[in-house]
PDB file of C-alpha atoms in Angstrom:
ATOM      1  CA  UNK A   7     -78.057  51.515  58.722  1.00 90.00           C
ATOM      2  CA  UNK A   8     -79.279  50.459  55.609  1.00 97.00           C
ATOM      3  CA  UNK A   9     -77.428  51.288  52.777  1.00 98.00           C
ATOM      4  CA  UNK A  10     -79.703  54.501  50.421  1.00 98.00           C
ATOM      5  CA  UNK A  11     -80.080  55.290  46.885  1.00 98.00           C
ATOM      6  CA  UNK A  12     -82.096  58.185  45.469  1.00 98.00           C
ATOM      7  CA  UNK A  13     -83.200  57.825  41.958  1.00 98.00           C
ATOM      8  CA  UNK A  14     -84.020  60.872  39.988  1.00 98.00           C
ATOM      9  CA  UNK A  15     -85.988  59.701  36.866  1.00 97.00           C
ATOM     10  CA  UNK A  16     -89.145  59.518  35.137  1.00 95.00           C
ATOM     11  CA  UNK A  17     -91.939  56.805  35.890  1.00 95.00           C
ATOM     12  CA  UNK A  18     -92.741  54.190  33.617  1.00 91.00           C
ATOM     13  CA  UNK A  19     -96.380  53.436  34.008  1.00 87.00           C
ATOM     14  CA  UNK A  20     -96.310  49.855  32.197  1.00 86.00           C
ATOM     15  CA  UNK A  21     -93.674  48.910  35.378  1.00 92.00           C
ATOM     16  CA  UNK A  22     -90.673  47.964  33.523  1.00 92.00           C
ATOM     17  CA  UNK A  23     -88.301  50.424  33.290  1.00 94.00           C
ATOM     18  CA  UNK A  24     -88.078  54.499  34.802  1.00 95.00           C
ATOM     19  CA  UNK A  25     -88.549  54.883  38.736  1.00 97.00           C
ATOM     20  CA  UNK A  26     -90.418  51.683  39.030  1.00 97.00           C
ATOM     21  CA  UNK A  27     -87.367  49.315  37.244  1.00 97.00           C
ATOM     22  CA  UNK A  28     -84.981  51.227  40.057  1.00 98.00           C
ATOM     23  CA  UNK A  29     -87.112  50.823  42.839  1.00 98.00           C
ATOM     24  CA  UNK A  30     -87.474  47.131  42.188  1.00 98.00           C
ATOM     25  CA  UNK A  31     -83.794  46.627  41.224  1.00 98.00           C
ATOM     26  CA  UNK A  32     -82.797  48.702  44.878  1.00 98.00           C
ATOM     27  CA  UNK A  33     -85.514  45.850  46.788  1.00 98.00           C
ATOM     28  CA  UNK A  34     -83.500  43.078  45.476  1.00 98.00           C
ATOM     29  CA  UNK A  35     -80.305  44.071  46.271  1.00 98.00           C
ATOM     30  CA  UNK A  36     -81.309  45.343  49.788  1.00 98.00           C
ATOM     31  CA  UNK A  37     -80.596  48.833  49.951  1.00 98.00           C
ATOM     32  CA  UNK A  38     -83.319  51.698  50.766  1.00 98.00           C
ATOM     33  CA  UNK A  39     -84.731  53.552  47.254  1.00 98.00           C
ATOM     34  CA  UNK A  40     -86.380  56.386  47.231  1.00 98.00           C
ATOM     35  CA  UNK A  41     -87.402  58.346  43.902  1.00 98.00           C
ATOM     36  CA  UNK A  42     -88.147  61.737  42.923  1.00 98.00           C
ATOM     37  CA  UNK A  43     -90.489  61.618  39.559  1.00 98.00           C
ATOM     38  CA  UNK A  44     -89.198  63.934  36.657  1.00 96.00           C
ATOM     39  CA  UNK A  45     -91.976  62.842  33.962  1.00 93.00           C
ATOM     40  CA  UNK A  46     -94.720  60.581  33.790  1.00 92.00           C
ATOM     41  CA  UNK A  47     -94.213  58.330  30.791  1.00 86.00           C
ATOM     42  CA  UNK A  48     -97.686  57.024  29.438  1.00 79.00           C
ATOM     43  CA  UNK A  49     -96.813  54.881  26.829  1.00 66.00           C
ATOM     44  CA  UNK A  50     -95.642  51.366  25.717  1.00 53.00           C
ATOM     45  CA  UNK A  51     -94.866  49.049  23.308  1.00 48.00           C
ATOM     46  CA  UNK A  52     -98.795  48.961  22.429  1.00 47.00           C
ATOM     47  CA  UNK A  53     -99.761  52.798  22.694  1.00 45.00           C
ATOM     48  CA  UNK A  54     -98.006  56.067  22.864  1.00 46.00           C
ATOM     49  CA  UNK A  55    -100.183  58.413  24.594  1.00 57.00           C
ATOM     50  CA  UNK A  56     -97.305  60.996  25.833  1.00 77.00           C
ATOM     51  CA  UNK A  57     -94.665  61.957  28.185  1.00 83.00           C
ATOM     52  CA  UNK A  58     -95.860  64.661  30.637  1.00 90.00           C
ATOM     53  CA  UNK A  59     -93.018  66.338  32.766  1.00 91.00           C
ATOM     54  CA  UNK A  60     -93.108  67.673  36.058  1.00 95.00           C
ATOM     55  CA  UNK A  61     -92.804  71.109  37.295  1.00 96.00           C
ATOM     56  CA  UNK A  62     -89.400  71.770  38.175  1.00 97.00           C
ATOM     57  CA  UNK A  63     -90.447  72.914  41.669  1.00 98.00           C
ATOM     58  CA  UNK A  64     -91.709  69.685  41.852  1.00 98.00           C
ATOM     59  CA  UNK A  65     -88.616  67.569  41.227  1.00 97.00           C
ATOM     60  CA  UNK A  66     -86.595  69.826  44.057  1.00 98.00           C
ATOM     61  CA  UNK A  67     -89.035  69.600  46.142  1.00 98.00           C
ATOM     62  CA  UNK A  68     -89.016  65.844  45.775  1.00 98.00           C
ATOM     63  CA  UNK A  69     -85.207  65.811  46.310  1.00 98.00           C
ATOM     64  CA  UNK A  70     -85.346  67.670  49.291  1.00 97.00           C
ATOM     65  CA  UNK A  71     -88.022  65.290  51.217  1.00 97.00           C
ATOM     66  CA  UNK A  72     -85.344  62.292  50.598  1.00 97.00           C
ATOM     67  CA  UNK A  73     -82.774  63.919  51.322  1.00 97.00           C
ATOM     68  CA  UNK A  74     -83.141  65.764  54.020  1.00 96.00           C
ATOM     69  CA  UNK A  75     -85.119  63.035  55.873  1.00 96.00           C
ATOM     70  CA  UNK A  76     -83.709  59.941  55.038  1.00 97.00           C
ATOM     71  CA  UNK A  77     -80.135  60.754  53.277  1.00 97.00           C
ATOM     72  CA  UNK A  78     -78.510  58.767  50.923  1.00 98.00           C
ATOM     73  CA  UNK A  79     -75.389  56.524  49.731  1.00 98.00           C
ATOM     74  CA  UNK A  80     -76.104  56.638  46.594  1.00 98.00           C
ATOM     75  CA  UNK A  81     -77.644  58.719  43.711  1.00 98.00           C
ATOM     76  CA  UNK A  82     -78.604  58.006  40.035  1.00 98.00           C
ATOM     77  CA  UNK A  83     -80.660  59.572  37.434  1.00 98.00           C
ATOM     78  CA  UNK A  84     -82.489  58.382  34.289  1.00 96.00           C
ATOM     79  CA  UNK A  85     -85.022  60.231  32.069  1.00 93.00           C
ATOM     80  CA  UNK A  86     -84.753  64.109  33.008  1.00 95.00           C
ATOM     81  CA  UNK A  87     -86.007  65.310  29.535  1.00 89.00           C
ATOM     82  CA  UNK A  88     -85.256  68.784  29.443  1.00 92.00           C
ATOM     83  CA  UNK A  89     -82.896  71.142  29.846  1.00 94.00           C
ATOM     84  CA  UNK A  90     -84.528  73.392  32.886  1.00 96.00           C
ATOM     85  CA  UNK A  91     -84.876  70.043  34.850  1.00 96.00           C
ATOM     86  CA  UNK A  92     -81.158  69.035  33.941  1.00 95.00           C
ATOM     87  CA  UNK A  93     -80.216  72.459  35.384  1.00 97.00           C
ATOM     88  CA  UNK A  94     -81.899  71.972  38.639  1.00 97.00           C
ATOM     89  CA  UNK A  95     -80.955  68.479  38.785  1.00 97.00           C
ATOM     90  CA  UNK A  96     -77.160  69.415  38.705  1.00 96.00           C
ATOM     91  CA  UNK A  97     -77.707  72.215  40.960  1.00 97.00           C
ATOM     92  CA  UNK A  98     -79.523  69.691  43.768  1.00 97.00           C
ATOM     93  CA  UNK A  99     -76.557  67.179  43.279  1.00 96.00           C
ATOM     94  CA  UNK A 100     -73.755  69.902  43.972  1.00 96.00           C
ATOM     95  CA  UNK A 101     -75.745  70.691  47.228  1.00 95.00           C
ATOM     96  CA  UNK A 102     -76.394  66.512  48.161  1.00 91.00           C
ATOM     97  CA  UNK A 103     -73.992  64.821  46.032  1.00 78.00           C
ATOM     98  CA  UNK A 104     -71.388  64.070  48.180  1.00 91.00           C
ATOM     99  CA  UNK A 105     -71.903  60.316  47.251  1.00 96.00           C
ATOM    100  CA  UNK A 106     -71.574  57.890  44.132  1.00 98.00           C
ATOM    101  CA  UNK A 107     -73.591  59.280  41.340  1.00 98.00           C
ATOM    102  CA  UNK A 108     -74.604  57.168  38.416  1.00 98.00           C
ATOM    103  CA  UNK A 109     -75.657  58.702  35.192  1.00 98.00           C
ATOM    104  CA  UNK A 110     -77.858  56.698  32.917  1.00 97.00           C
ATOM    105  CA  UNK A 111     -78.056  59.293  29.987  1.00 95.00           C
ATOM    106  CA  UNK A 112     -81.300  58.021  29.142  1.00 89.00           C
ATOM    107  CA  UNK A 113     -82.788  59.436  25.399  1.00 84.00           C
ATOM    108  CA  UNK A 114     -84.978  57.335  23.316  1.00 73.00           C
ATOM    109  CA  UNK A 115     -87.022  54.590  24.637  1.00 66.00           C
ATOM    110  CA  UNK A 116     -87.257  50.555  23.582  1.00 59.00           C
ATOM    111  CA  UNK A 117     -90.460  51.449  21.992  1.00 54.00           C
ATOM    112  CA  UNK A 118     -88.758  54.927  20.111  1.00 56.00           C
ATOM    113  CA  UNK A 119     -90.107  57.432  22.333  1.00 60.00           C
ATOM    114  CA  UNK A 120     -87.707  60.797  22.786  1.00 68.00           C
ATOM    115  CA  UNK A 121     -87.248  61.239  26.645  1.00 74.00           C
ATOM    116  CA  UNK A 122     -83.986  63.985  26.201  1.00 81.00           C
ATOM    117  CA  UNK A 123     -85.269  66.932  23.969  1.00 80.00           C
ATOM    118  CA  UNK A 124     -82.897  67.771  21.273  1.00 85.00           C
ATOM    119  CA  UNK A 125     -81.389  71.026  23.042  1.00 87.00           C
ATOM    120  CA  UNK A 126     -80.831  69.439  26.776  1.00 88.00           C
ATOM    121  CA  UNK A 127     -78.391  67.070  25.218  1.00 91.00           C
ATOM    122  CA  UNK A 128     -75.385  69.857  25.818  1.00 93.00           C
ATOM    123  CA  UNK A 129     -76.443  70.462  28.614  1.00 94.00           C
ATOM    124  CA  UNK A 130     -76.620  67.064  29.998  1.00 94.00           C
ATOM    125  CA  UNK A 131     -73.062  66.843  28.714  1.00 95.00           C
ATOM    126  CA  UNK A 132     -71.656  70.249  30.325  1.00 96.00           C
ATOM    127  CA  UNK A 133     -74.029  69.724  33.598  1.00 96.00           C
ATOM    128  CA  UNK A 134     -74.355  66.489  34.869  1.00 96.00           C
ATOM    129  CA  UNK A 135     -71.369  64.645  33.072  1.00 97.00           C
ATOM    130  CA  UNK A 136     -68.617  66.312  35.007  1.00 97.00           C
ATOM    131  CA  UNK A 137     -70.368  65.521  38.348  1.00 97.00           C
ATOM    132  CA  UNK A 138     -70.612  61.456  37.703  1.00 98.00           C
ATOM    133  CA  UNK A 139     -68.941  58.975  39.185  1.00 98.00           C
ATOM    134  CA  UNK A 140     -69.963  56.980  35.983  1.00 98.00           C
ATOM    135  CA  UNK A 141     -71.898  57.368  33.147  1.00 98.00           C
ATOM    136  CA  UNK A 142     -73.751  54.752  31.537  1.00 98.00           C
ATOM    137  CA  UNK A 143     -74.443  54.910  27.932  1.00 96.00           C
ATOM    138  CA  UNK A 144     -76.043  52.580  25.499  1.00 94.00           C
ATOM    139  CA  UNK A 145     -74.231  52.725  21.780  1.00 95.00           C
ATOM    140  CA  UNK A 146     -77.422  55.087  20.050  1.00 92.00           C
ATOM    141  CA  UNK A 147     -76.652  57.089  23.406  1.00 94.00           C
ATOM    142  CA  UNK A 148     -72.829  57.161  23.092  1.00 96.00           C
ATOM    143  CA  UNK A 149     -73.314  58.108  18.774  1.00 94.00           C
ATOM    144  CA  UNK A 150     -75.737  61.179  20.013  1.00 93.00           C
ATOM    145  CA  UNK A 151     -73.028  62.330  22.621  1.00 95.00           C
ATOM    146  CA  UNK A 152     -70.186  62.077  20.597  1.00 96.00           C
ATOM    147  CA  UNK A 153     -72.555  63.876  17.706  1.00 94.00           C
ATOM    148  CA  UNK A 154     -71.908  60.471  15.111  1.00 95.00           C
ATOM    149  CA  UNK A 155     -73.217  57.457  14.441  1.00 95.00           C
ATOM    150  CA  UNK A 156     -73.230  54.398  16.884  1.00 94.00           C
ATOM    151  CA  UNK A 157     -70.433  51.968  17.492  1.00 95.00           C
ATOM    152  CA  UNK A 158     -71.269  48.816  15.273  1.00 94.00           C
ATOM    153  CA  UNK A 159     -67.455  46.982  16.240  1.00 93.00           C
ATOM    154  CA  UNK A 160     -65.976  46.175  19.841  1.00 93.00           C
ATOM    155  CA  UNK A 161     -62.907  48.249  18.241  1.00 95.00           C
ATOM    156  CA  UNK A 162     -65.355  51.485  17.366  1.00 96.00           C
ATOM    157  CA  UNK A 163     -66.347  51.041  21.307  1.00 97.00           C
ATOM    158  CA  UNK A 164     -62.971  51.499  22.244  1.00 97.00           C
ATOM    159  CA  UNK A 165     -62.477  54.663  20.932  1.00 98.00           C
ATOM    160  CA  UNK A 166     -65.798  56.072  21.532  1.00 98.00           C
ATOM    161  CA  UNK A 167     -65.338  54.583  25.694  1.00 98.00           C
ATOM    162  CA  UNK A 168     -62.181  56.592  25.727  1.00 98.00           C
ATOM    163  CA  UNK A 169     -63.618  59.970  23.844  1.00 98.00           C
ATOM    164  CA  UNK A 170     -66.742  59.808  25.922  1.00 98.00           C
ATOM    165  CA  UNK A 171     -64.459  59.437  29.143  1.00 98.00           C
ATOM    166  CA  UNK A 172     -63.196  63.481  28.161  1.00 98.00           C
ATOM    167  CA  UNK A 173     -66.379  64.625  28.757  1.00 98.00           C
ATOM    168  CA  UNK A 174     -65.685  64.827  32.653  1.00 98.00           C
ATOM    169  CA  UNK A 175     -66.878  61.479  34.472  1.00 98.00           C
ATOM    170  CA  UNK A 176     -64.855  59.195  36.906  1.00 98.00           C
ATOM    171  CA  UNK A 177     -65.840  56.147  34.555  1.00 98.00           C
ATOM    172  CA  UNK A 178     -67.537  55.054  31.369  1.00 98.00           C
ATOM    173  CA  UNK A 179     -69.692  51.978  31.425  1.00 98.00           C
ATOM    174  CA  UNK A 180     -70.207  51.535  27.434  1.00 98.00           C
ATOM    175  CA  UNK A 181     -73.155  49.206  27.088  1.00 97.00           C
ATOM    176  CA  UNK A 182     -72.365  46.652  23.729  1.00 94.00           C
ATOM    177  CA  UNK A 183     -75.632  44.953  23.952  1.00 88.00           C
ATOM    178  CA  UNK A 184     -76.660  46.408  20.744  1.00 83.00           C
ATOM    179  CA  UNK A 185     -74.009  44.875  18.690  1.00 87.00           C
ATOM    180  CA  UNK A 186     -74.717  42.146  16.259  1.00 77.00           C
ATOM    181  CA  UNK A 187     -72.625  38.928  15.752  1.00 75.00           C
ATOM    182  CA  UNK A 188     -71.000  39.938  19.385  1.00 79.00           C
ATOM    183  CA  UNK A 189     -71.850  38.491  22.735  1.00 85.00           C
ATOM    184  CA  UNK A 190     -73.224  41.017  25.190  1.00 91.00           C
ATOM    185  CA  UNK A 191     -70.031  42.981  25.573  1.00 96.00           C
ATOM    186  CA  UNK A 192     -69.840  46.453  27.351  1.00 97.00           C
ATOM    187  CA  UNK A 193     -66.494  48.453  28.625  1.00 98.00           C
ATOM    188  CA  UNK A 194     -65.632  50.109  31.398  1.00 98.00           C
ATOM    189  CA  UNK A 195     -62.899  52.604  31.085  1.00 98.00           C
ATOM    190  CA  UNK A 196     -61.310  54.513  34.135  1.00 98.00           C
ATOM    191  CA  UNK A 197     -58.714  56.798  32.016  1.00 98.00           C
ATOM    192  CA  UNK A 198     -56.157  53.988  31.946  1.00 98.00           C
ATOM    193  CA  UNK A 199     -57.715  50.426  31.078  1.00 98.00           C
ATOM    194  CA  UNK A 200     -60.333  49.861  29.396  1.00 98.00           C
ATOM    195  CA  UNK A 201     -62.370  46.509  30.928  1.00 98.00           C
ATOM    196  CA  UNK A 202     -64.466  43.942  29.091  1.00 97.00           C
ATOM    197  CA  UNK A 203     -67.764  42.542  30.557  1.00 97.00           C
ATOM    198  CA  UNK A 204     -68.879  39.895  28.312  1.00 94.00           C
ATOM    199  CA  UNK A 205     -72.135  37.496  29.141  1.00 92.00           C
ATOM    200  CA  UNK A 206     -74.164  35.595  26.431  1.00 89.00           C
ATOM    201  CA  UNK A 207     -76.327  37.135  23.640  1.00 89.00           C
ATOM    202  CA  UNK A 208     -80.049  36.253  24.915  1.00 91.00           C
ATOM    203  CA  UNK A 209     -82.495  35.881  21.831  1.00 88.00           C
ATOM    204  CA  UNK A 210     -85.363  38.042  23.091  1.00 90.00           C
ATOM    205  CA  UNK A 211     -87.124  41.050  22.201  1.00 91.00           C
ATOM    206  CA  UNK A 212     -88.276  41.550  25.879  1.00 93.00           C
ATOM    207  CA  UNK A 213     -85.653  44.031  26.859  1.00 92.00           C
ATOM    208  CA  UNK A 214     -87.739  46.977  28.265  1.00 92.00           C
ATOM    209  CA  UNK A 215     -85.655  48.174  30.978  1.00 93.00           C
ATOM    210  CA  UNK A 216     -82.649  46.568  30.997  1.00 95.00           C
ATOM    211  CA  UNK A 217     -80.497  50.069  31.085  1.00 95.00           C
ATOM    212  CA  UNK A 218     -82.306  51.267  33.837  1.00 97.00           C
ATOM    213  CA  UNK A 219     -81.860  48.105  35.427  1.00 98.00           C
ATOM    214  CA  UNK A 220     -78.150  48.205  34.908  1.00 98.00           C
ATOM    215  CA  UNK A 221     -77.512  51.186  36.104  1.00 98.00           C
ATOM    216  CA  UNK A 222     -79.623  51.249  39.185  1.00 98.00           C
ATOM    217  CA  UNK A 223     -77.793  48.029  39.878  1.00 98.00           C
ATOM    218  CA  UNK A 224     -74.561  49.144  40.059  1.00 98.00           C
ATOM    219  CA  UNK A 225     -75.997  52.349  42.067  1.00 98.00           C
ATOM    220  CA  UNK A 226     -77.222  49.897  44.598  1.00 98.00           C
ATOM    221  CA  UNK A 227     -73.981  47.912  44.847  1.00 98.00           C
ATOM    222  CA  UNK A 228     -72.020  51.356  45.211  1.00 98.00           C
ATOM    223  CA  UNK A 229     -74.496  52.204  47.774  1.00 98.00           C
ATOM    224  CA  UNK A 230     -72.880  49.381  49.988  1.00 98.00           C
ATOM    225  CA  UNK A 231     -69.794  50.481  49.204  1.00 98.00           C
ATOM    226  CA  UNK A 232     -68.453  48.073  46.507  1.00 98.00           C
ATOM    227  CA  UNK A 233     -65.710  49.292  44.314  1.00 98.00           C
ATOM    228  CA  UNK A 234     -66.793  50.329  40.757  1.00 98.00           C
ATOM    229  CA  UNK A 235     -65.435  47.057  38.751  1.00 98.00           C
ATOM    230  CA  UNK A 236     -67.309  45.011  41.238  1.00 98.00           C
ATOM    231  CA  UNK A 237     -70.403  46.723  41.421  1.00 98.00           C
ATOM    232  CA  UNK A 238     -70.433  46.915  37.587  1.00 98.00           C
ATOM    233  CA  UNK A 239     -69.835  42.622  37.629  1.00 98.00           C
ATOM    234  CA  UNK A 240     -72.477  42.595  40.026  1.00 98.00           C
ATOM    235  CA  UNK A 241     -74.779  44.380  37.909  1.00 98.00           C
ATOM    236  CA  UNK A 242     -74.065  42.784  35.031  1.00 97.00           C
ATOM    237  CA  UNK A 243     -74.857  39.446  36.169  1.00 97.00           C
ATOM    238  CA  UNK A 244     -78.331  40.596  37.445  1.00 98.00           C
ATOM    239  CA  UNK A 245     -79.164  42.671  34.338  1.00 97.00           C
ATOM    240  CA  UNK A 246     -78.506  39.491  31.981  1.00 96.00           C
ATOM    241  CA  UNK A 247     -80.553  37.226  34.345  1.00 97.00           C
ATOM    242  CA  UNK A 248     -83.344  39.520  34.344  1.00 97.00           C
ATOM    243  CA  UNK A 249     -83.292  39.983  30.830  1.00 96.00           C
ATOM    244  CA  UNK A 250     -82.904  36.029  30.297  1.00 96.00           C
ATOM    245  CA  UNK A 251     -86.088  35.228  32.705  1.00 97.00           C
ATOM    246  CA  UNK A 252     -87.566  38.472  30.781  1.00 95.00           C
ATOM    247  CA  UNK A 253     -91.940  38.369  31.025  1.00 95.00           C
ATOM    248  CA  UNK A 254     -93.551  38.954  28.053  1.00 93.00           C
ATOM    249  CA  UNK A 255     -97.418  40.223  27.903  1.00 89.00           C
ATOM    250  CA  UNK A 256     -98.355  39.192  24.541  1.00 81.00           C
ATOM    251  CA  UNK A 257     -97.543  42.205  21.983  1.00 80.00           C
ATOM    252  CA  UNK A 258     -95.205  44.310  21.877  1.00 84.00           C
ATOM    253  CA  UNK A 259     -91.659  43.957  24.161  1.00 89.00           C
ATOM    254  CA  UNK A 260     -92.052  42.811  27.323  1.00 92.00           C
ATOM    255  CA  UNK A 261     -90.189  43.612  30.280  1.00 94.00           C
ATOM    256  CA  UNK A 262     -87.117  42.569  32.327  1.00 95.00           C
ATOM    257  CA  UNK A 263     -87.851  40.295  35.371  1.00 97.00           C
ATOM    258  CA  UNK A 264     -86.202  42.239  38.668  1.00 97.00           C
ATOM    259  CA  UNK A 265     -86.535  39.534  40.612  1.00 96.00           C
ATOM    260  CA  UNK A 266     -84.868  36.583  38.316  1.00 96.00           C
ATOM    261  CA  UNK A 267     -81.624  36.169  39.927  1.00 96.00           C
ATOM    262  CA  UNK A 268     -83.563  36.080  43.423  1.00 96.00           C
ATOM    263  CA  UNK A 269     -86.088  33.170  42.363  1.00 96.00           C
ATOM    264  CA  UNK A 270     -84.154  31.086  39.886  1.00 93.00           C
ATOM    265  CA  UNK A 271     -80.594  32.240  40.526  1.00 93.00           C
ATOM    266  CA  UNK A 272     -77.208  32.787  38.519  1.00 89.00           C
ATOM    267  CA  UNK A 273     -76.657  30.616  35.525  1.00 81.00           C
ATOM    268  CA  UNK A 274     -73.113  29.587  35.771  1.00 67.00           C
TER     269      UNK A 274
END
């Protein structure tokens, strides 16, 4: 059978990042994705016209279609915005979960939009963190869970990698790509080593939905039943291919290209 992943996230109507960056990301690595919408994000580097979440109801109800039709091998989530839909969320993993779960804490968008309101960030820590197999935080995202400011050294990502690591997850996938006068360095820590991941620094602005990319990456290569360090490699190398092929629309930051490594292939 094919290998599954269920993504649990908001869509991004612009196509770059949200459900529609996993769903394209699961295609190229051939496993099965199926979604279940949490918010629809109306907005982009041009416009922001709103966020509009979906009735919790609505996001179980989505879960339990997948699920109990199709199954899956796999499970991530991105944007879940509040704290009612975190809730539910961790409640419908405890009853499916019994797979890989990747945990994109996802919070402020490329373009500054909120997508975690202020008071679901505890619970995303107390709800979800304890149930991932890894969690997958950029450095503004690993400064707000730790309640301090970012990591600006590989050093500072050290510590934070290990602290964030307490909070309950398997791993720690801390994403450097924000660091300046650094190649694109993140860290994967199990609870003994820490790992380094290291690929060029790609001048571009067009970036938009590179985490979700990531993440639903390794998701996919867990899926099939790679070991975390591998799938994580394997992620990495598509993430910075999609970003360095990255399509831009004129204004504003343009978007990742999902299917880079497929059509012009891995720079060596």
């Amino acid at each position: 059978m094919i290998p599954r992943v269920l993504s649990i996230a908001g869509s991004a109507s612009q196509g770059s990042a949200g459900i529609q960056a996993d769903l394209k990301t699961f295609e190229e690595h051939d496993v099965y994705g199926m979604s279940a919408v949490t918010a629809l994000v109306a907005n982009n580097s041009v416009t922001d016209t709103g966020v509009f979440t979906q009735p919790v109801e609505s996001v179980q109800a989505q879960v339990h279609a997948s699920m109990e039709h199709v199954g899956a091998d796999a499970m991530k989530t991105g944007m879940l915005f509040t704290k009612e839909i975190i809730e539910a969320t961790a409640e419908l993993l405890k009853r499916y979960g019994q797979v890989p779960y990747v945990l994109d804490p996802v919070m402020i968008g490329k373009m500054g939009t909120q997508l975690l309101k202020e008071e679901a960030v505890e619970s995303l820590k107390e709800e979800l963190i304890p149930l991932a197999e890894v969690i997958t935080p950029n450095l503004q995202e690993a400064g707000k869970l730790l309640g301090r400011r970012a990591p600006e050294t590989i050093e500072e990502m050290e510590r934070d990698v290990k602290e964030l690591h307490s909070f309950g997850a398997d791993y720690v996938l801390l994403k450097g790509g924000g660091l300046s006068d650094y190649p694109a360095v993140d860290l994967l820590f199990d609870g003994t080593e820490v790992k380094e991941y290291r690929s060029e620094r790609i001048d571009t602005i067009h970036t938009s939905g590179a985490g979700c990319t990531y993440s639903a990456s390794i998701a996919a290569g867990l899926a099939k039943g790679l070991p975390m360090d591998r799938a994580v490699e394997e992620a990495k190398h598509f993430v910075t291919e999609a970003i360095r092929h990255a399509l831009s629309f004129g204004e504003g930051i343009g978007s990742t290209y999902h299917a880079a490594e497929r059509i012009f292939g891995r720079k060596r």
